[in-house]
Amino acid sequence: MYINTLHFKEIDSTHSHATADWDGWNAAEWTAISADTQRLGRGQRTKTWQDVPGKALLCTLVSPQVRWPGETLMHRHMAMAVALCEAMEATGAGPIGLKWPNDLYFEGRKVGGILTEAQWTGSHCTRYAGSLGLNIQAAPPGFAALGSSEAPQVWRERLLPPWVEALMQPDESAIHAFSQRLVHRGIGLWRVPGEEEPRETECLGVDAQGRIGLQWTQADGQTVVRWHVHGQAHWVGGLEK
């Protein structure tokens, strides 16, 4: 599998660089853009990503032109996340957990994050960009690092093939595997729509659309099950699996 690679010593953001001009990338092959450090690293929504220069894998993968039905994107995302976890664990680094929908956890703290973006023609994704920030040798305060002595670029070459394969051919078992890795599976505290205070809730896992399932018992004894898309419900903490 051939993947075009482009590396910077320093950049504002590999993700922003990748998505600033979608048509500037090879339409027939995958392209990976990486950097030793980012000045304006991006996370989900308005969040930022901080790195220790030279100690983290900072990489954005841009697809060739594709025609993926929109309803398959969350399945591909979950397959990719699981594949990355498995590839890391294969080196002896694990176990790696997942916090819905985009964070990687190691030894109880966030070790990495995933950011995705797509171009669309109608209901189909035609170009896809996925970014991975992963603390390899060191991490900012409050975050985890894998503690590997290998350079981030060694990890880039190790993770790119399973990353691409999972996106191209998502395994049918990915949804179940993603759910099993959730650090908040089971009983925990969640903020749910329409309620000001966090509620003690059982996390059931995710469905094929990537929605998180939450279940609780009301005061009248009725069991409530609700499925939420990203941004609707937020894990506060509690008992981790």
mmCIF file of C-alpha atoms in Angstrom:
data_model
loop_
_atom_site.group_PDB
_atom_site.id
_atom_site.type_symbol
_atom_site.label_atom_id
_atom_site.label_comp_id
_atom_site.label_asym_id
_atom_site.label_seq_id
_atom_site.Cartn_x
_atom_site.Cartn_y
_atom_site.Cartn_z
ATOM 1 C CA MET A 1 0.000 0.000 0.000
ATOM 2 C CA TYR A 2 1.514 3.306 -1.087
ATOM 3 C CA ILE A 3 0.801 6.442 0.938
ATOM 4 C CA ASN A 4 2.226 9.813 -0.027
ATOM 5 C CA THR A 5 3.908 11.414 3.005
ATOM 6 C CA LEU A 6 4.704 15.045 3.762
ATOM 7 C CA HIS A 7 6.462 16.101 6.964
ATOM 8 C CA PHE A 8 7.005 19.503 8.582
ATOM 9 C CA LYS A 9 9.225 20.494 11.479
ATOM 10 C CA GLU A 10 6.550 22.973 12.595
ATOM 11 C CA ILE A 11 3.116 23.859 11.274
ATOM 12 C CA ASP A 12 -0.002 25.678 12.435
ATOM 13 C CA SER A 13 -2.111 22.514 12.143
ATOM 14 C CA THR A 14 -1.759 19.407 9.992
ATOM 15 C CA HIS A 15 -5.554 19.202 9.812
ATOM 16 C CA SER A 16 -5.985 22.816 8.720
ATOM 17 C CA HIS A 17 -3.205 22.390 6.161
ATOM 18 C CA ALA A 18 -4.887 19.268 4.794
ATOM 19 C CA THR A 19 -8.369 20.751 4.472
ATOM 20 C CA ALA A 20 -7.439 24.232 3.232
ATOM 21 C CA ASP A 21 -7.268 22.961 -0.359
ATOM 22 C CA TRP A 22 -8.848 19.545 -0.823
ATOM 23 C CA ASP A 23 -8.225 19.582 -4.565
ATOM 24 C CA GLY A 24 -4.512 20.102 -4.030
ATOM 25 C CA TRP A 25 -4.024 16.498 -2.921
ATOM 26 C CA ASN A 26 -3.557 13.443 -5.115
ATOM 27 C CA ALA A 27 -7.009 12.274 -6.201
ATOM 28 C CA ALA A 28 -5.887 8.684 -6.732
ATOM 29 C CA GLU A 29 -3.777 8.001 -3.623
ATOM 30 C CA TRP A 30 -3.756 8.532 0.122
ATOM 31 C CA THR A 31 -1.674 11.380 1.558
ATOM 32 C CA ALA A 32 -0.338 11.705 5.118
ATOM 33 C CA ILE A 33 0.752 15.099 6.477
ATOM 34 C CA SER A 34 2.703 15.056 9.736
ATOM 35 C CA ALA A 35 4.718 17.480 11.861
ATOM 36 C CA ASP A 36 7.069 17.558 14.837
ATOM 37 C CA THR A 37 4.935 20.222 16.521
ATOM 38 C CA GLN A 38 1.865 22.376 15.894
ATOM 39 C CA ARG A 39 1.363 26.015 16.807
ATOM 40 C CA LEU A 40 -2.434 25.833 16.547
ATOM 41 C CA GLY A 41 -3.282 22.174 16.986
ATOM 42 C CA ARG A 42 -6.985 21.471 16.559
ATOM 43 C CA GLY A 43 -9.345 19.274 18.553
ATOM 44 C CA GLN A 44 -13.061 18.671 18.263
ATOM 45 C CA ARG A 45 -15.258 21.739 17.829
ATOM 46 C CA THR A 46 -13.444 24.715 19.448
ATOM 47 C CA LYS A 47 -10.983 22.637 21.466
ATOM 48 C CA THR A 48 -7.230 22.769 20.893
ATOM 49 C CA TRP A 49 -4.565 20.068 20.933
ATOM 50 C CA GLN A 50 -1.286 20.682 22.742
ATOM 51 C CA ASP A 51 1.879 18.662 22.141
ATOM 52 C CA VAL A 52 5.392 18.356 23.519
ATOM 53 C CA PRO A 53 7.496 19.259 20.443
ATOM 54 C CA GLY A 54 9.075 16.226 18.828
ATOM 55 C CA LYS A 55 7.445 13.813 21.284
ATOM 56 C CA ALA A 56 3.999 13.246 19.725
ATOM 57 C CA LEU A 57 2.611 11.785 16.530
ATOM 58 C CA LEU A 58 0.729 14.581 14.762
ATOM 59 C CA CYS A 59 -0.669 13.301 11.501
ATOM 60 C CA THR A 60 -3.545 13.972 9.114
ATOM 61 C CA LEU A 61 -4.552 11.359 6.553
ATOM 62 C CA VAL A 62 -6.301 12.569 3.392
ATOM 63 C CA SER A 63 -8.201 10.097 1.250
ATOM 64 C CA PRO A 64 -8.146 9.887 -2.531
ATOM 65 C CA GLN A 65 -11.429 10.623 -4.254
ATOM 66 C CA VAL A 66 -13.978 8.174 -2.858
ATOM 67 C CA ARG A 67 -17.708 7.636 -2.962
ATOM 68 C CA TRP A 68 -18.652 6.484 0.496
ATOM 69 C CA PRO A 69 -22.347 6.521 1.444
ATOM 70 C CA GLY A 70 -22.805 9.008 4.272
ATOM 71 C CA GLU A 71 -24.421 6.437 6.527
ATOM 72 C CA THR A 72 -21.170 4.393 6.553
ATOM 73 C CA LEU A 73 -18.936 7.161 7.925
ATOM 74 C CA MET A 74 -19.495 6.444 11.611
ATOM 75 C CA HIS A 75 -18.879 2.748 11.014
ATOM 76 C CA ARG A 76 -15.615 3.629 9.270
ATOM 77 C CA HIS A 77 -14.700 5.976 12.130
ATOM 78 C CA MET A 78 -15.269 3.289 14.741
ATOM 79 C CA ALA A 79 -13.357 0.688 12.711
ATOM 80 C CA MET A 80 -10.444 3.101 12.359
ATOM 81 C CA ALA A 81 -10.381 3.891 16.086
ATOM 82 C CA VAL A 82 -10.396 0.201 17.004
ATOM 83 C CA ALA A 83 -7.687 -0.588 14.426
ATOM 84 C CA LEU A 84 -5.436 2.130 15.868
ATOM 85 C CA CYS A 85 -5.948 0.777 19.395
ATOM 86 C CA GLU A 86 -5.145 -2.759 18.281
ATOM 87 C CA ALA A 87 -2.028 -1.650 16.410
ATOM 88 C CA MET A 88 -0.762 0.198 19.483
ATOM 89 C CA GLU A 89 -1.464 -2.749 21.747
ATOM 90 C CA ALA A 90 0.364 -5.078 19.347
ATOM 91 C CA THR A 91 3.589 -3.275 20.345
ATOM 92 C CA GLY A 92 2.954 -3.983 24.026
ATOM 93 C CA ALA A 93 1.656 -0.487 24.749
ATOM 94 C CA GLY A 94 -1.914 -1.351 25.744
ATOM 95 C CA PRO A 95 -4.568 -1.535 26.871
ATOM 96 C CA ILE A 96 -6.006 1.471 25.058
ATOM 97 C CA GLY A 97 -9.532 2.653 25.862
ATOM 98 C CA LEU A 98 -11.921 4.921 23.977
ATOM 99 C CA LYS A 99 -13.969 7.860 25.214
ATOM 100 C CA TRP A 100 -16.913 8.434 22.896
ATOM 101 C CA PRO A 101 -16.545 9.474 20.222
ATOM 102 C CA ASN A 102 -12.955 10.606 19.537
ATOM 103 C CA ASP A 103 -10.550 10.238 22.471
ATOM 104 C CA LEU A 104 -7.941 7.562 23.178
ATOM 105 C CA TYR A 105 -7.220 6.704 26.824
ATOM 106 C CA PHE A 106 -4.191 5.048 28.404
ATOM 107 C CA GLU A 107 -3.792 4.339 32.114
ATOM 108 C CA GLY A 108 -6.851 6.434 32.963
ATOM 109 C CA ARG A 109 -5.879 9.585 31.081
ATOM 110 C CA LYS A 110 -6.232 10.915 27.558
ATOM 111 C CA VAL A 111 -3.305 9.878 25.387
ATOM 112 C CA GLY A 112 -4.650 10.876 21.984
ATOM 113 C CA GLY A 113 -7.507 12.306 19.986
ATOM 114 C CA ILE A 114 -9.075 11.919 16.555
ATOM 115 C CA LEU A 115 -10.486 14.718 14.404
ATOM 116 C CA THR A 116 -12.374 14.020 11.157
ATOM 117 C CA GLU A 117 -13.793 16.089 8.322
ATOM 118 C CA ALA A 118 -15.351 15.246 4.966
ATOM 119 C CA GLN A 119 -16.288 16.744 1.632
ATOM 120 C CA TRP A 120 -19.676 15.825 0.242
ATOM 121 C CA THR A 121 -21.467 15.409 -3.056
ATOM 122 C CA GLY A 122 -25.110 14.872 -2.196
ATOM 123 C CA SER A 123 -25.310 12.081 0.375
ATOM 124 C CA HIS A 124 -21.847 10.686 -0.414
ATOM 125 C CA CYS A 125 -18.458 11.499 1.084
ATOM 126 C CA THR A 126 -16.028 12.244 -1.754
ATOM 127 C CA ARG A 127 -12.879 13.218 0.205
ATOM 128 C CA TYR A 128 -12.067 12.423 3.818
ATOM 129 C CA ALA A 129 -9.492 13.797 6.269
ATOM 130 C CA GLY A 130 -8.743 12.137 9.586
ATOM 131 C CA SER A 131 -6.244 13.549 12.089
ATOM 132 C CA LEU A 132 -4.535 11.763 14.955
ATOM 133 C CA GLY A 133 -2.720 13.419 17.827
ATOM 134 C CA LEU A 134 -0.960 10.792 19.945
ATOM 135 C CA ASN A 135 1.473 11.416 22.811
ATOM 136 C CA ILE A 136 4.329 9.007 22.175
ATOM 137 C CA GLN A 137 7.348 9.896 24.316
ATOM 138 C CA ALA A 138 5.959 12.680 26.535
ATOM 139 C CA ALA A 139 2.730 14.566 27.187
ATOM 140 C CA PRO A 140 1.568 17.950 28.484
ATOM 141 C CA PRO A 141 0.574 18.028 32.178
ATOM 142 C CA GLY A 142 -2.597 16.074 32.901
ATOM 143 C CA PHE A 143 -2.331 13.849 29.838
ATOM 144 C CA ALA A 144 -0.838 10.407 29.273
ATOM 145 C CA ALA A 145 1.981 9.300 26.971
ATOM 146 C CA LEU A 146 2.669 5.821 25.681
ATOM 147 C CA GLY A 147 6.181 6.075 27.079
ATOM 148 C CA SER A 148 7.719 4.620 23.937
ATOM 149 C CA SER A 149 11.390 5.209 23.134
ATOM 150 C CA GLU A 150 10.629 5.015 19.407
ATOM 151 C CA ALA A 151 10.317 8.221 17.408
ATOM 152 C CA PRO A 152 6.853 9.495 16.433
ATOM 153 C CA GLN A 153 7.642 8.942 12.744
ATOM 154 C CA VAL A 154 8.265 5.237 13.439
ATOM 155 C CA TRP A 155 4.771 5.165 14.884
ATOM 156 C CA ARG A 156 3.422 6.991 11.842
ATOM 157 C CA GLU A 157 4.689 4.254 9.521
ATOM 158 C CA ARG A 158 3.339 1.586 11.872
ATOM 159 C CA LEU A 159 -0.159 3.036 12.199
ATOM 160 C CA LEU A 160 -0.880 4.297 8.689
ATOM 161 C CA PRO A 161 -1.529 0.897 7.006
ATOM 162 C CA PRO A 162 -4.160 -0.370 9.508
ATOM 163 C CA TRP A 163 -5.641 3.153 9.587
ATOM 164 C CA VAL A 164 -6.211 3.141 5.823
ATOM 165 C CA GLU A 165 -7.368 -0.468 5.711
ATOM 166 C CA ALA A 166 -9.988 0.114 8.398
ATOM 167 C CA LEU A 167 -11.408 3.108 6.541
ATOM 168 C CA MET A 168 -11.526 1.291 3.230
ATOM 169 C CA GLN A 169 -12.953 -1.979 4.543
ATOM 170 C CA PRO A 170 -14.508 -1.457 7.995
ATOM 171 C CA ASP A 171 -14.786 -4.708 9.911
ATOM 172 C CA GLU A 172 -18.335 -5.767 10.786
ATOM 173 C CA SER A 173 -17.276 -6.331 14.396
ATOM 174 C CA ALA A 174 -16.035 -2.744 14.807
ATOM 175 C CA ILE A 175 -19.222 -1.451 16.446
ATOM 176 C CA HIS A 176 -19.124 -4.087 19.179
ATOM 177 C CA ALA A 177 -15.357 -3.715 19.594
ATOM 178 C CA PHE A 178 -15.682 0.069 19.910
ATOM 179 C CA SER A 179 -18.366 -0.336 22.593
ATOM 180 C CA GLN A 180 -16.240 -2.807 24.538
ATOM 181 C CA ARG A 181 -13.366 -0.328 24.710
ATOM 182 C CA LEU A 182 -15.410 2.572 26.108
ATOM 183 C CA VAL A 183 -13.893 3.826 29.352
ATOM 184 C CA HIS A 184 -17.350 4.963 30.479
ATOM 185 C CA ARG A 185 -19.268 1.770 29.668
ATOM 186 C CA GLY A 186 -21.480 0.841 32.625
ATOM 187 C CA ILE A 187 -22.696 3.165 35.378
ATOM 188 C CA GLY A 188 -21.503 6.760 35.368
ATOM 189 C CA LEU A 189 -22.592 10.386 35.490
ATOM 190 C CA TRP A 190 -23.845 11.989 32.268
ATOM 191 C CA ARG A 191 -25.310 15.340 31.323
ATOM 192 C CA VAL A 192 -28.333 14.645 29.154
ATOM 193 C CA PRO A 193 -30.564 17.046 27.202
ATOM 194 C CA GLY A 194 -33.266 18.773 29.222
ATOM 195 C CA GLU A 195 -31.663 18.223 32.631
ATOM 196 C CA GLU A 196 -29.454 20.694 34.490
ATOM 197 C CA GLU A 197 -27.761 18.235 36.850
ATOM 198 C CA PRO A 198 -25.734 15.164 35.807
ATOM 199 C CA ARG A 199 -27.697 11.934 35.995
ATOM 200 C CA GLU A 200 -26.411 8.532 37.132
ATOM 201 C CA THR A 201 -26.823 6.520 33.971
ATOM 202 C CA GLU A 202 -25.816 3.207 32.456
ATOM 203 C CA CYS A 203 -23.878 3.556 29.214
ATOM 204 C CA LEU A 204 -24.972 0.762 26.863
ATOM 205 C CA GLY A 205 -22.418 1.350 24.117
ATOM 206 C CA VAL A 206 -22.850 2.651 20.575
ATOM 207 C CA ASP A 207 -25.084 1.731 17.648
ATOM 208 C CA ALA A 208 -24.309 1.557 13.913
ATOM 209 C CA GLN A 209 -24.828 5.331 13.589
ATOM 210 C CA GLY A 210 -22.294 5.984 16.344
ATOM 211 C CA ARG A 211 -24.929 7.170 18.815
ATOM 212 C CA ILE A 212 -24.313 6.534 22.518
ATOM 213 C CA GLY A 213 -26.981 4.574 24.377
ATOM 214 C CA LEU A 214 -27.912 5.685 27.902
ATOM 215 C CA GLN A 215 -30.332 3.936 30.239
ATOM 216 C CA TRP A 216 -31.754 4.852 33.643
ATOM 217 C CA THR A 217 -34.735 4.154 35.873
ATOM 218 C CA GLN A 218 -37.123 6.992 36.680
ATOM 219 C CA ALA A 219 -38.712 7.625 40.082
ATOM 220 C CA ASP A 220 -41.888 5.891 38.887
ATOM 221 C CA GLY A 221 -39.931 2.728 38.073
ATOM 222 C CA GLN A 222 -40.017 3.219 34.290
ATOM 223 C CA THR A 223 -36.829 2.359 32.408
ATOM 224 C CA VAL A 224 -35.702 5.028 29.941
ATOM 225 C CA VAL A 225 -33.340 4.294 27.049
ATOM 226 C CA ARG A 226 -32.130 7.155 24.871
ATOM 227 C CA TRP A 227 -29.617 7.288 22.017
ATOM 228 C CA HIS A 228 -27.636 10.490 21.541
ATOM 229 C CA VAL A 229 -25.452 11.851 18.761
ATOM 230 C CA HIS A 230 -22.167 13.566 19.511
ATOM 231 C CA GLY A 231 -22.704 16.846 21.343
ATOM 232 C CA GLN A 232 -26.042 15.951 22.914
ATOM 233 C CA ALA A 233 -24.841 13.989 25.945
ATOM 234 C CA HIS A 234 -21.617 14.464 27.905
ATOM 235 C CA TRP A 235 -19.851 12.061 30.238
ATOM 236 C CA VAL A 236 -19.016 13.737 33.560
ATOM 237 C CA GLY A 237 -17.307 10.832 35.307
ATOM 238 C CA GLY A 238 -18.130 8.042 37.690
ATOM 239 C CA LEU A 239 -17.450 4.354 37.588
ATOM 240 C CA GLU A 240 -15.224 3.366 34.684
ATOM 241 C CA LYS A 241 -15.093 -0.109 33.294
#
